[in-house]
Amino acid sequence: MDNGDIEVELYDHSEAAQSSFGGDVSTIYTVDKVDLPELAKQLAVGFGGDIPSMAKLPDHLTRFFDVQSLIEWLTSKSGLDVRKRG
């Protein structure tokens, strides 16, 4: 995390993905490195507590129950510029 962006990969294991693509489909969401301090701030706003340092940010991200809930929060509630990797 000290030298790059955060990428979160969501896999679709559904039957639709299996039949349409012959296997799992994944979408990768990216948060740019420059936005990591804002991500830390938004985690504190959204979930309480102090703003995590960059060293503690990965631990805070793993507190989500699953990747789906993390991606939902990142893309719709965090207020960050999150993009799909093409």
Short mmCIF file of C-alpha atoms in Angstrom, two decimals:
data_model
loop_
_atom_site.label_atom_id
_atom_site.label_comp_id
_atom_site.label_asym_id
_atom_site.label_seq_id
_atom_site.Cartn_x
_atom_site.Cartn_y
_atom_site.Cartn_z
CA MET A 1 0.00 0.00 0.00
CA ASP A 2 2.92 2.37 0.44
CA ASN A 3 3.57 2.46 -3.29
CA GLY A 4 0.29 1.75 -5.08
CA ASP A 5 -3.42 1.74 -5.47
CA ILE A 6 -5.91 -0.58 -3.78
CA GLU A 7 -7.68 -3.07 -6.01
CA VAL A 8 -10.58 -5.21 -4.86
CA GLU A 9 -11.68 -8.10 -7.05
CA LEU A 10 -15.25 -9.37 -6.97
CA TYR A 11 -15.91 -12.81 -8.43
CA ASP A 12 -19.26 -13.85 -9.87
CA HIS A 13 -19.72 -17.59 -9.36
CA SER A 14 -23.35 -17.57 -10.49
CA GLU A 15 -24.86 -20.02 -12.93
CA ALA A 16 -25.41 -17.12 -15.35
CA ALA A 17 -21.68 -16.38 -15.40
CA GLN A 18 -20.92 -20.06 -15.85
CA SER A 19 -23.30 -20.46 -18.79
CA SER A 20 -22.47 -17.13 -20.46
CA PHE A 21 -18.71 -17.10 -20.05
CA GLY A 22 -17.81 -20.70 -19.26
CA GLY A 23 -16.40 -19.81 -15.86
CA ASP A 24 -16.16 -17.23 -13.14
CA VAL A 25 -16.36 -13.56 -14.05
CA SER A 26 -14.53 -10.98 -12.02
CA THR A 27 -14.70 -7.22 -11.74
CA ILE A 28 -11.80 -5.26 -10.31
CA TYR A 29 -12.48 -1.97 -8.55
CA THR A 30 -9.59 0.43 -8.02
CA VAL A 31 -9.02 3.20 -5.50
CA ASP A 32 -6.08 5.41 -6.49
CA LYS A 33 -3.19 5.84 -4.05
CA VAL A 34 -3.87 9.56 -3.79
CA ASP A 35 -7.36 8.76 -2.46
CA LEU A 36 -6.18 6.43 0.34
CA PRO A 37 -6.11 9.16 3.03
CA GLU A 38 -9.72 10.01 2.10
CA LEU A 39 -10.59 6.30 2.21
CA ALA A 40 -9.20 6.13 5.75
CA LYS A 41 -11.22 9.20 6.73
CA GLN A 42 -14.43 7.81 5.23
CA LEU A 43 -13.94 4.51 7.06
CA ALA A 44 -13.81 6.45 10.32
CA VAL A 45 -16.89 8.48 9.39
CA GLY A 46 -18.86 5.47 8.22
CA PHE A 47 -17.89 3.01 10.92
CA GLY A 48 -16.77 5.11 13.87
CA GLY A 49 -13.48 5.34 15.63
CA ASP A 50 -10.29 7.15 14.80
CA ILE A 51 -9.01 7.66 11.29
CA PRO A 52 -6.72 4.69 10.62
CA SER A 53 -3.13 5.34 9.64
CA MET A 54 -1.94 4.02 6.29
CA ALA A 55 -0.27 1.15 8.14
CA LYS A 56 -3.58 0.18 9.78
CA LEU A 57 -5.78 0.75 6.74
CA PRO A 58 -5.52 -2.85 5.44
CA ASP A 59 -6.70 -4.15 8.83
CA HIS A 60 -9.71 -1.82 8.74
CA LEU A 61 -10.62 -3.01 5.25
CA THR A 62 -10.61 -6.64 6.35
CA ARG A 63 -13.24 -5.93 9.01
CA PHE A 64 -15.96 -6.18 6.39
CA PHE A 65 -17.95 -9.40 6.48
CA ASP A 66 -17.18 -10.13 2.85
CA VAL A 67 -15.79 -8.57 -0.30
CA GLN A 68 -19.28 -7.87 -1.63
CA SER A 69 -20.11 -5.61 1.32
CA LEU A 70 -16.74 -3.84 0.98
CA ILE A 71 -17.32 -3.18 -2.72
CA GLU A 72 -20.88 -2.02 -2.11
CA TRP A 73 -19.64 0.45 0.51
CA LEU A 74 -16.73 1.64 -1.68
CA THR A 75 -18.85 2.18 -4.79
CA SER A 76 -22.00 3.64 -3.28
CA LYS A 77 -21.41 5.01 0.21
CA SER A 78 -17.76 6.01 0.65
CA GLY A 79 -17.92 9.13 -1.52
CA LEU A 80 -14.63 8.14 -3.17
CA ASP A 81 -13.84 8.11 -6.87
CA VAL A 82 -13.82 4.34 -7.38
CA ARG A 83 -13.46 2.99 -10.89
CA LYS A 84 -13.73 -0.35 -12.60
CA ARG A 85 -10.49 -1.50 -14.17
CA GLY A 86 -11.00 -2.00 -17.89
#
